[in-house]
XYZ file of C-alpha atoms in Angstrom:
733
model
C 186.804 86.684 85.401
C 185.045 84.910 87.782
C 184.211 88.462 89.559
C 184.058 90.465 86.035
C 181.146 87.856 85.782
C 179.369 87.878 88.455
C 179.622 92.050 88.321
C 178.170 92.198 85.131
C 175.112 89.828 86.099
C 174.190 91.454 88.814
C 174.458 95.000 86.631
C 172.224 93.384 83.998
C 169.769 92.549 86.985
C 169.568 95.632 88.301
C 168.907 97.159 84.936
C 166.412 94.479 84.212
C 164.770 95.666 87.851
C 164.671 99.146 86.902
C 162.590 98.430 83.495
C 160.712 96.112 85.163
C 159.788 99.126 87.496
C 159.156 101.566 85.256
C 156.956 99.278 83.496
C 155.130 98.547 86.063
C 154.633 102.140 87.146
C 153.879 103.091 83.564
C 151.216 100.503 83.179
C 149.363 101.779 86.171
C 149.702 105.104 84.336
C 148.515 104.227 81.110
C 147.708 100.821 80.876
C 148.767 100.538 76.849
C 151.257 101.235 74.597
C 154.517 101.410 76.801
C 156.292 98.266 75.645
C 158.134 99.957 73.622
C 159.441 102.853 75.852
C 160.612 100.230 78.645
C 162.149 98.100 75.669
C 164.303 100.711 74.413
C 165.351 101.352 78.411
C 166.506 98.201 78.700
C 168.296 98.356 75.155
C 169.878 100.953 76.022
C 171.058 99.987 79.537
C 172.127 96.653 77.959
C 174.089 98.844 75.303
C 175.728 101.100 77.891
C 177.038 98.208 79.351
C 178.517 96.402 76.488
C 180.312 99.513 75.282
C 182.459 99.119 78.385
C 182.756 95.619 78.384
C 186.427 95.335 76.949
C 187.555 97.552 79.477
C 186.215 96.968 82.727
C 186.137 92.967 82.340
C 189.326 92.334 80.173
C 189.235 88.552 81.074
C 185.585 88.286 79.778
C 185.390 87.452 76.018
C 183.162 90.667 75.084
C 182.007 89.017 71.745
C 180.255 85.836 72.883
C 179.717 87.355 76.188
C 177.827 90.189 74.709
C 176.066 88.107 72.000
C 174.885 85.669 74.486
C 172.947 88.633 76.491
C 172.094 90.475 73.354
C 170.354 87.609 72.244
C 168.267 86.701 75.701
C 167.418 90.337 75.964
C 166.413 90.130 72.263
C 164.261 86.805 72.944
C 162.759 88.157 75.565
C 161.876 91.305 73.365
C 160.631 89.327 71.312
C 158.220 87.570 73.532
C 157.090 90.405 74.865
C 155.713 91.598 71.571
C 154.297 88.430 70.796
C 151.800 88.963 73.429
C 148.671 90.962 72.586
C 148.082 94.684 74.164
C 145.996 93.321 76.716
C 149.025 91.701 78.061
C 151.407 94.183 79.083
C 152.982 93.941 82.271
C 154.259 90.219 81.750
C 157.930 89.462 82.433
C 160.454 86.745 82.564
C 159.200 86.383 86.300
C 155.568 85.248 85.177
C 154.721 89.102 87.193
C 150.992 89.906 85.965
C 150.395 93.734 86.619
C 146.935 94.272 88.144
C 143.822 94.145 85.722
C 146.321 91.942 82.880
C 146.779 88.310 81.989
C 148.695 86.018 80.205
C 148.027 86.265 76.471
C 148.050 83.826 73.605
C 151.229 84.757 71.518
C 150.447 85.971 67.211
C 152.509 86.903 65.146
C 151.758 90.614 64.269
C 150.930 91.682 67.660
C 154.641 93.338 67.548
C 153.915 95.609 64.931
C 150.715 96.320 66.648
C 151.948 97.467 69.825
C 154.330 99.746 67.914
C 151.543 101.608 65.942
C 149.540 101.765 69.394
C 152.874 102.933 71.182
C 152.922 105.980 68.155
C 156.532 106.179 69.132
C 157.231 108.230 66.170
C 153.706 109.766 65.626
C 153.990 109.293 61.823
C 152.760 106.122 60.673
C 149.323 107.091 60.320
C 149.667 111.349 59.484
C 147.730 110.766 56.535
C 144.163 109.710 57.624
C 143.323 108.211 54.552
C 145.754 106.149 54.416
C 144.789 104.707 57.804
C 141.200 104.566 57.010
C 141.969 102.277 53.719
C 144.190 99.857 55.688
C 141.299 99.957 58.675
C 139.028 98.818 55.276
C 141.370 96.226 54.134
C 141.781 94.453 57.603
C 137.794 94.636 57.924
C 137.397 93.085 54.594
C 139.798 90.525 56.006
C 138.714 90.062 58.821
C 135.229 89.205 57.924
C 136.438 86.862 55.646
C 138.683 84.817 58.082
C 135.614 85.223 60.837
C 133.490 83.365 58.544
C 136.003 80.766 58.240
C 136.600 80.199 61.848
C 132.821 80.278 62.682
C 132.546 77.251 59.944
C 135.247 75.426 62.197
C 132.998 76.199 65.387
C 130.425 75.095 63.823
C 126.443 75.459 65.299
C 125.772 73.520 68.386
C 125.407 73.597 72.408
C 126.511 77.087 72.889
C 124.833 79.050 69.929
C 121.562 77.425 71.269
C 122.504 78.600 74.797
C 123.226 82.266 73.741
C 119.996 81.771 71.825
C 117.629 81.665 75.205
C 119.511 83.849 76.947
C 118.724 86.718 74.259
C 115.263 85.361 73.891
C 114.356 86.786 77.487
C 115.884 89.808 76.641
C 113.696 90.125 73.143
C 110.720 88.622 75.404
C 111.384 91.921 78.101
C 110.982 93.891 75.131
C 107.470 92.321 74.346
C 106.284 92.172 77.202
C 107.064 96.170 77.875
C 104.861 96.784 75.164
C 101.702 95.559 76.370
C 102.212 96.310 80.050
C 100.831 99.897 80.116
C 97.749 98.940 77.924
C 96.906 95.993 80.256
C 96.646 97.940 83.389
C 95.146 101.343 82.349
C 91.910 100.361 82.976
C 92.670 99.925 86.274
C 95.053 102.856 86.466
C 92.914 104.942 85.724
C 90.509 104.409 88.542
C 93.537 103.943 90.968
C 94.881 107.235 89.490
C 92.084 109.617 88.983
C 93.764 110.218 85.211
C 91.925 112.624 83.132
C 92.085 111.567 79.223
C 95.247 113.499 78.414
C 96.537 111.629 81.144
C 95.943 108.523 79.641
C 96.766 108.841 76.150
C 100.387 110.384 77.727
C 100.636 106.851 79.609
C 100.237 104.940 76.724
C 102.754 106.543 74.694
C 105.469 107.381 77.239
C 106.389 103.803 77.045
C 107.569 104.434 72.803
C 109.151 107.741 73.560
C 111.330 106.057 76.140
C 111.905 102.714 73.913
C 112.831 105.364 71.563
C 115.608 107.169 73.170
C 116.984 104.067 74.543
C 117.397 102.615 71.058
C 119.555 105.279 69.928
C 121.406 105.599 73.394
C 122.056 101.821 74.138
C 122.833 101.225 70.075
C 125.248 103.713 69.839
C 127.142 102.653 73.020
C 127.476 99.060 72.319
C 129.810 99.794 69.495
C 132.173 101.541 71.387
C 131.622 99.765 75.159
C 130.286 96.123 73.798
C 127.191 94.254 73.519
C 127.011 92.354 76.493
C 128.006 95.127 79.011
C 125.277 97.437 77.416
C 122.697 95.290 77.225
C 123.120 94.170 80.999
C 123.193 97.788 81.673
C 119.782 98.158 79.773
C 117.911 95.416 81.155
C 118.939 96.775 84.395
C 117.318 99.939 84.037
C 114.596 98.266 83.221
C 114.352 95.636 85.813
C 115.209 98.157 88.672
C 112.523 100.972 87.341
C 109.526 98.188 86.426
C 109.949 97.444 90.024
C 109.747 100.779 91.387
C 106.105 101.415 88.902
C 104.489 98.856 90.988
C 104.998 100.752 94.086
C 104.553 104.540 93.629
C 101.303 105.874 94.023
C 101.478 109.226 92.231
C 100.610 109.676 88.364
C 104.042 111.651 87.334
C 106.593 109.219 89.374
C 104.676 106.701 88.002
C 104.984 108.137 84.214
C 108.720 108.982 84.949
C 109.596 105.143 85.914
C 107.765 103.872 82.962
C 109.687 106.230 80.889
C 112.816 104.930 82.202
C 111.766 101.694 82.254
C 111.117 102.193 78.410
C 114.758 103.525 78.049
C 116.230 100.680 79.740
C 114.465 98.106 77.259
C 114.969 99.964 74.063
C 118.252 98.760 73.479
C 117.464 95.269 73.615
C 116.361 95.082 70.181
C 119.248 96.410 68.344
C 121.463 94.787 70.560
C 120.247 91.258 70.535
C 120.306 90.675 67.086
C 123.336 92.071 66.708
C 125.248 90.358 69.299
C 123.082 87.068 68.520
C 124.629 87.411 64.667
C 128.135 87.741 65.702
C 128.482 84.497 66.569
C 126.197 82.592 63.823
C 127.797 81.630 60.102
C 125.914 82.785 56.529
C 124.020 79.457 56.003
C 122.224 79.815 59.590
C 122.285 83.435 60.343
C 119.012 83.962 58.181
C 117.034 81.234 59.969
C 118.100 81.386 63.049
C 118.049 85.172 63.715
C 113.866 84.671 62.626
C 113.882 81.776 65.493
C 114.991 84.543 67.869
C 112.208 86.879 66.599
C 109.738 84.140 68.143
C 110.707 85.103 71.315
C 108.861 88.818 71.325
C 105.423 87.048 70.349
C 106.536 85.011 73.563
C 106.406 88.268 75.354
C 103.020 89.480 74.117
C 101.369 85.941 75.294
C 103.579 85.660 78.224
C 101.992 89.048 79.252
C 98.267 88.513 78.337
C 98.562 85.799 80.664
C 99.524 86.726 83.406
C 97.234 90.158 83.089
C 94.213 87.473 82.489
C 95.413 85.435 85.679
C 96.320 88.388 88.064
C 94.235 91.733 87.978
C 90.559 90.987 87.928
C 91.838 89.468 91.414
C 91.048 92.285 93.581
C 91.725 90.017 96.389
C 95.535 89.972 95.637
C 95.378 93.477 96.503
C 95.995 95.539 100.266
C 96.034 99.232 100.681
C 96.779 101.559 103.989
C 93.790 104.225 104.779
C 93.107 106.096 101.228
C 97.230 106.936 101.001
C 99.018 103.954 100.026
C 96.703 101.512 97.899
C 98.690 98.430 96.125
C 96.124 96.831 93.886
C 96.233 93.763 91.395
C 97.159 95.546 88.480
C 101.083 96.497 90.526
C 101.287 92.680 91.205
C 100.898 92.660 87.547
C 103.585 95.422 86.492
C 105.884 93.219 89.417
C 105.879 90.013 87.436
C 106.360 91.674 84.307
C 109.627 92.415 85.096
C 110.787 88.690 85.598
C 111.755 88.560 81.609
C 114.271 91.047 82.364
C 115.751 89.883 85.461
C 115.967 86.429 84.383
C 117.997 88.016 81.243
C 120.491 89.626 83.093
C 120.494 86.345 85.376
C 121.308 84.355 82.311
C 123.300 86.904 80.541
C 126.305 86.894 83.224
C 127.376 83.651 82.197
C 127.920 84.576 78.461
C 130.728 86.374 77.051
C 131.424 89.001 74.860
C 131.007 88.802 70.879
C 134.554 87.961 69.791
C 133.892 89.868 66.952
C 133.702 93.282 68.727
C 136.653 92.597 70.464
C 138.672 91.678 67.140
C 137.276 95.079 65.544
C 138.956 96.855 68.283
C 142.028 94.970 67.920
C 141.821 92.891 71.256
C 143.121 89.636 69.629
C 143.656 87.347 72.585
C 140.304 87.965 73.994
C 138.392 87.416 70.728
C 140.518 84.195 70.239
C 139.571 82.925 73.636
C 135.839 83.387 73.110
C 136.117 81.460 69.786
C 138.333 78.555 71.417
C 134.840 78.360 73.922
C 132.472 78.527 71.089
C 134.452 75.752 69.543
C 135.301 73.689 72.301
C 131.483 73.866 73.765
C 130.068 72.617 70.092
C 132.792 69.905 69.461
C 131.989 68.543 73.346
C 128.444 68.373 72.975
C 128.451 66.899 69.872
C 130.863 63.825 71.179
C 134.166 65.296 69.526
C 136.174 66.746 72.904
C 139.348 65.339 70.830
C 138.939 68.083 68.191
C 141.532 70.813 68.806
C 140.895 74.610 67.460
C 142.945 75.266 64.963
C 142.997 78.620 64.561
C 146.094 80.336 66.167
C 146.354 83.984 64.751
C 142.989 86.273 64.032
C 143.185 89.343 61.871
C 142.554 92.912 64.062
C 141.725 95.753 63.058
C 144.180 98.361 63.304
C 143.244 101.209 65.969
C 144.069 104.807 66.439
C 146.301 106.032 68.985
C 143.301 107.595 71.651
C 145.761 107.867 75.143
C 145.777 110.493 76.887
C 148.450 111.505 79.181
C 146.137 111.520 82.319
C 149.230 112.537 84.778
C 149.093 111.651 88.810
C 147.698 115.640 89.812
C 144.758 115.274 87.334
C 141.322 114.905 89.688
C 139.271 111.994 89.519
C 136.518 113.666 88.459
C 138.540 115.436 85.707
C 139.560 111.652 84.322
C 136.318 110.978 84.115
C 135.050 113.862 82.484
C 137.625 113.453 79.558
C 136.697 109.540 79.188
C 132.966 110.837 78.971
C 134.135 113.178 76.708
C 136.020 111.193 73.919
C 133.133 107.802 74.184
C 130.468 110.946 73.307
C 133.061 111.958 70.423
C 133.323 108.521 69.275
C 129.935 107.500 69.453
C 128.932 110.920 67.978
C 131.628 109.684 65.097
C 129.918 106.334 64.343
C 126.531 107.638 63.522
C 127.654 110.272 61.816
C 129.371 107.377 59.253
C 126.264 105.528 58.461
C 125.417 108.724 56.628
C 128.718 108.693 54.566
C 128.702 108.568 50.962
C 129.177 104.515 51.082
C 126.226 104.159 53.157
C 124.161 107.138 52.690
C 121.680 105.593 50.095
C 121.290 102.528 52.363
C 120.501 104.457 55.319
C 117.690 106.349 53.985
C 116.045 103.624 51.850
C 116.165 101.777 55.344
C 114.646 104.647 56.954
C 111.869 104.790 54.655
C 111.386 101.329 54.946
C 111.168 101.007 59.043
C 109.484 104.334 59.110
C 106.481 102.884 56.672
C 106.347 99.610 58.298
C 106.118 101.132 61.661
C 103.516 103.591 61.080
C 101.548 100.839 59.664
C 101.836 98.346 61.558
C 101.788 99.824 65.004
C 99.018 101.933 63.668
C 96.388 98.958 63.492
C 97.546 97.103 65.783
C 96.016 99.945 68.114
C 93.362 100.351 65.868
C 91.804 97.158 65.641
C 91.279 96.902 69.792
C 89.655 100.721 69.761
C 87.494 99.529 66.924
C 86.641 96.525 69.176
C 85.463 99.221 72.489
C 84.061 101.299 70.101
C 82.173 98.179 68.414
C 81.451 96.874 72.402
C 80.309 100.299 73.077
C 77.938 100.799 69.925
C 76.014 97.518 70.990
C 75.851 98.241 74.881
C 74.436 101.488 73.898
C 71.734 100.207 71.933
C 70.572 97.866 74.727
C 70.263 101.038 76.920
C 66.909 101.692 78.664
C 64.879 104.933 78.581
C 62.214 105.756 81.508
C 60.391 109.161 81.224
C 57.932 111.310 83.642
C 58.690 108.290 86.252
C 57.479 109.055 90.009
C 58.421 106.507 92.666
C 57.541 107.022 96.803
C 59.024 104.796 99.676
C 60.880 102.495 97.627
C 64.147 100.865 98.569
C 66.670 100.194 95.872
C 69.661 97.973 96.871
C 70.471 96.456 93.854
C 72.660 97.137 91.052
C 71.604 99.877 88.413
C 73.003 99.697 85.307
C 72.821 101.093 81.734
C 69.862 103.314 82.556
C 68.604 106.790 81.266
C 65.845 108.768 83.480
C 64.441 111.558 82.751
C 61.782 114.330 84.184
C 61.361 112.102 87.285
C 59.944 112.099 90.367
C 61.779 110.615 94.265
C 60.057 110.778 97.393
C 61.332 109.140 100.333
C 63.145 106.774 98.091
C 66.372 105.115 99.591
C 69.779 104.074 97.748
C 71.552 101.641 99.946
C 74.568 99.588 99.176
C 74.597 99.303 95.100
C 76.665 99.888 92.134
C 75.611 102.015 89.584
C 77.190 101.533 85.813
C 75.799 103.511 83.398
C 73.207 105.640 85.026
C 71.571 108.663 83.973
C 69.289 110.705 85.519
C 68.474 114.106 83.799
C 66.012 117.180 84.948
C 65.100 114.990 87.839
C 63.580 115.670 91.218
C 64.475 114.107 94.593
C 62.821 114.992 97.705
C 63.660 113.682 101.820
C 65.784 110.655 99.993
C 68.713 108.871 101.419
C 71.707 107.760 99.639
C 74.502 105.499 101.444
C 77.220 103.640 100.354
C 77.165 104.373 96.394
C 79.664 103.215 94.141
C 79.248 104.390 90.573
C 81.079 104.734 87.149
C 80.221 106.457 84.488
C 76.764 107.517 86.034
C 75.646 111.182 86.156
C 72.786 113.424 87.956
C 72.323 116.428 85.397
C 69.981 119.314 85.772
C 68.400 117.410 88.950
C 66.776 118.966 91.996
C 67.926 117.796 95.778
C 65.981 118.773 98.591
C 66.882 117.470 102.177
C 68.256 114.602 101.050
C 71.295 112.639 102.713
C 74.394 111.116 100.739
C 76.423 109.308 103.274
C 79.104 107.179 102.362
C 79.169 107.723 98.566
C 80.767 109.037 95.405
C 78.318 110.972 94.372
C 79.784 114.489 94.477
C 81.856 116.670 92.025
C 81.911 115.683 88.760
C 78.610 113.531 89.154
C 76.349 115.482 90.145
C 76.693 118.230 87.056
C 74.247 121.562 87.183
C 72.043 120.650 89.988
C 70.568 122.067 92.975
C 71.058 121.031 96.456
C 68.854 122.642 99.143
C 69.214 121.730 102.934
C 71.324 118.547 101.180
C 73.812 116.710 103.194
C 77.009 114.714 102.344
C 78.746 112.934 105.063
C 81.981 110.608 104.773
C 82.504 111.030 101.258
C 84.525 108.240 99.511
C 87.649 110.195 98.665
C 90.918 108.758 96.193
C 89.952 106.775 92.923
C 88.372 103.603 93.418
C 88.848 100.359 90.659
C 86.216 99.403 88.775
C 84.689 96.626 90.022
C 82.231 95.917 87.474
C 84.364 95.884 83.881
C 85.290 92.239 84.433
C 84.205 90.969 80.859
C 85.420 93.958 79.072
C 89.410 93.196 80.654
C 89.006 89.425 79.928
C 87.972 90.838 76.472
C 90.901 92.887 76.528
C 93.168 90.357 77.559
C 91.722 87.649 75.420
C 92.382 89.639 71.654
C 95.684 90.464 73.004
C 96.369 86.845 73.413
C 95.012 85.953 70.061
C 96.521 88.821 68.329
C 99.808 87.360 69.379
C 99.418 84.152 69.174
C 98.867 84.656 65.352
C 102.020 85.663 64.195
C 103.189 82.129 64.860
C 103.052 80.566 61.630
C 104.539 83.696 59.897
C 107.221 83.552 62.620
C 108.319 79.397 61.179
C 107.337 80.580 57.328
C 110.148 83.339 57.926
C 112.337 81.449 59.666
C 111.935 78.153 57.219
C 112.218 80.420 53.920
C 114.804 83.430 55.379
C 117.296 81.654 53.736
C 116.102 80.136 50.687
C 114.491 83.108 49.289
C 116.233 86.019 50.389
C 115.673 88.885 52.560
C 114.292 91.056 49.906
C 111.453 88.756 48.424
C 110.708 87.654 52.102
C 110.239 91.720 52.900
C 108.478 92.949 49.812
C 106.354 89.766 49.776
C 104.801 89.987 52.672
C 104.448 93.708 52.751
C 102.430 93.168 49.280
C 100.053 90.685 51.176
C 99.525 92.725 54.373
C 98.869 95.541 52.183
C 96.356 93.674 50.419
C 94.559 92.392 53.800
C 94.497 96.050 54.962
C 91.282 96.372 52.198
C 89.233 93.578 54.231
C 88.938 96.035 56.906
C 85.932 97.289 55.718
C 84.180 94.008 56.010
C 84.744 94.082 59.801
C 81.422 95.539 61.147
C 81.315 92.863 64.394
C 83.524 92.223 67.059
C 84.140 88.180 66.236
C 85.601 89.594 62.161
C 87.380 92.726 63.940
C 89.498 89.980 66.171
C 89.528 87.260 62.754
C 90.958 90.380 60.972
C 93.818 91.479 63.642
C 95.065 87.923 63.480
C 95.247 87.907 59.598
C 97.025 91.240 59.486
C 99.325 90.570 62.059
C 100.168 86.626 61.146
C 101.067 88.034 57.648
C 102.906 90.957 58.262
C 105.710 89.355 61.256
C 107.307 88.053 58.377
C 108.383 91.488 56.966
C 109.635 92.501 60.387
C 112.011 89.972 60.709
C 113.290 89.963 56.953
C 113.965 93.645 58.044
C 115.757 92.602 61.518
C 118.066 90.350 59.169
C 118.570 92.723 57.087
C 119.581 95.768 58.725
C 122.166 93.410 60.369
C 123.636 92.223 57.257
C 123.769 95.808 55.746
C 126.023 97.775 57.847
C 129.817 96.936 59.188
C 130.213 95.424 62.304
C 131.654 98.803 64.220
C 128.844 100.391 63.101
C 125.672 97.516 63.677
C 124.230 98.518 66.454
C 124.346 102.128 65.925
C 122.615 101.906 62.875
C 120.487 99.020 64.290
C 119.665 101.653 67.566
C 119.079 104.790 65.119
C 116.432 102.827 62.637
C 114.953 101.080 65.980
C 114.675 104.557 67.124
C 112.951 106.040 64.182
C 110.644 102.629 64.125
C 109.260 103.953 67.585
C 108.750 107.978 66.318
C 106.568 106.279 63.393
C 104.551 103.872 65.654
C 103.585 107.212 67.862
C 102.752 109.141 64.899
C 100.367 106.320 63.498
C 99.149 105.351 66.815
C 98.133 109.017 67.440
C 97.175 109.718 63.865
C 94.571 106.341 63.601
C 93.068 106.498 66.989
C 91.587 110.270 65.550
C 89.696 108.273 63.164
C 88.194 105.636 65.616
C 84.298 105.891 65.341
C 84.272 108.307 62.279
C 85.688 106.269 59.704
C 87.143 103.086 58.320
C 88.658 104.281 55.121
C 91.559 107.481 56.354
C 93.315 104.551 58.267
C 92.537 101.539 55.601
C 93.841 104.074 52.947
C 96.717 105.328 55.303
C 98.058 101.541 56.003
C 97.874 100.367 52.734
C 99.491 102.935 50.888
C 102.476 103.003 53.924
C 103.187 99.402 53.344
C 102.938 99.720 49.415
C 105.474 102.565 49.625
C 107.664 100.194 52.049
C 107.808 97.203 49.752
C 108.584 99.288 46.856
C 111.434 100.658 48.611
C 112.329 97.227 50.077
C 113.141 95.971 46.257
C 115.738 98.668 45.607
C 117.642 97.576 48.683
C 120.879 94.965 47.741
C 120.025 91.229 48.942
C 122.553 90.564 51.363
C 121.551 86.416 51.396
C 125.085 84.275 50.980
C 127.195 87.034 51.880
C 129.194 86.808 54.941
C 129.113 89.139 58.232
C 130.344 92.729 57.371
């Protein structure tokens, strides 16, 4: 009997070892859905032994002995079934296979594992039934998740995440201002035409449009944190490269990809943060988060003010490579993105994302981390996280049999094809009948808001420049038929027009010409040396026996003129920075600084009232007031008046943007949230490009058209906003 017992024990141990090895190999190939197969293998091995038990070992009481082992094997199976999908490979010897960890037991995991394994493939034959069960799971999860967030409380964890995600939002605000600030210097450094300058100004919006759509869709499939890390990394890398590249095309390409990277920050940041906020805190704290976009604008303005005018912060290697101060500014503007990446690596993924994708243990552990962090900060470390089981959403069985003979390239292609299909299906889902009306209404509101806001915020500075130009032109000095002989000019010549003049044996040495025009004039035996010019031209002039040495007076500076026995030596090559626009540069930075700072009161008011008056009232009310403020633009005829109106419009309209961000987060379910937000934000950038292009075309022509366009768009947006459902007081779908 003792020998029989030992033989039986050895046989069972061998069966377990075989089952363990099968399980290990299957886990390496597929990683999921193998528990059921290995459990069945173990059961059949034990069953075969038990059937022969009485014949092979007559001295052992078969019923009692076999019942002991059956009980143990069943307990082992139950114990294995008590783990989530992420704990496959955990056996009685506490071995954890590659890439896996011990999970937290939950009641319904055995059922979920069976459904994932899909042994009979018949449970979800009816797709409508599956979708109905999935919807029910999502509703139950939403209610339970809100209760869990209430238990976790609002404290240190949320505030830490607030500052981390704020850095990412700050990087987006900086990106909007970078090109506008460096353009006056970069156009000289790269010899940019008007068309090239226009493309450089719009390329960031085009990149952000693509980035918002792509990263928004991916964040619903691969996770909020991972997507945000990737897009911020792309932004940092190409922002860094753009500060060093010399050519226009490479600089344009780097800024495009930098925009593609940062484009995903807004949809991901708001969705990510909202999934850690309880219902009564969500509207207020999402509005506080919006302040970091304002901080980004202030940071960009301050850095431009402090760095770009300091031409000593530059070096060059001949005429081939130049690194001027504006490139230092571009480099400094990448710091918020780098800081956001470093901080984000310390934060966890959204637990709601894990639970929506059937990952119970991961979501449970993060929520426990939130609870414990907040309780310790509040002085209650003894409080225990009471939640043991959280509802997860049923998942489709999307396992693909990737045998050992399949190539790595083929495997990646299959994964990418599957990911593309999932993202595409998720995007099309926001146009399903359930969400179609909401989506189209939100598209209209986002478009009208963006068209008017971005159009006017770019139109304001252009109008200020136009007013400055008009004032400068009114102070131009005119000289006609003057005759100058044997005179040496060694001082700056500025804002003058000379017509039909005659200059004999005159010297122009070591001077700067700014906005100087010579028309129908004669220069005979004159000498030009070390001349730097800006917006200066010679039209229909005649040069006789004149020498040009180390000047930039050639080609496009001398127009329709005759050169008789005249020589150009050592011409200044390349494009030089304009050293005479310091005051204008300071004005651009100062106006942007004031316009960005002016949104602070609107941010504070929207944060305090968002959960009190509701999202729709905030959105519609702010849009209506912004619409009315547009008509005051007709009274802005001076530089100071336009700056004041810019601050007024920005301070009022920011409340609309905050309400729109909160509303977008709350109108869509978690598995479609960043997809919908990313699509709407991409539409926002498209509307911004259209608004900027249209409004700029009317600068210096008329104010009426931009005012009517902006007011009409805001009025339409406020009307449509009232047709949307109110989300205040609702759990996060």
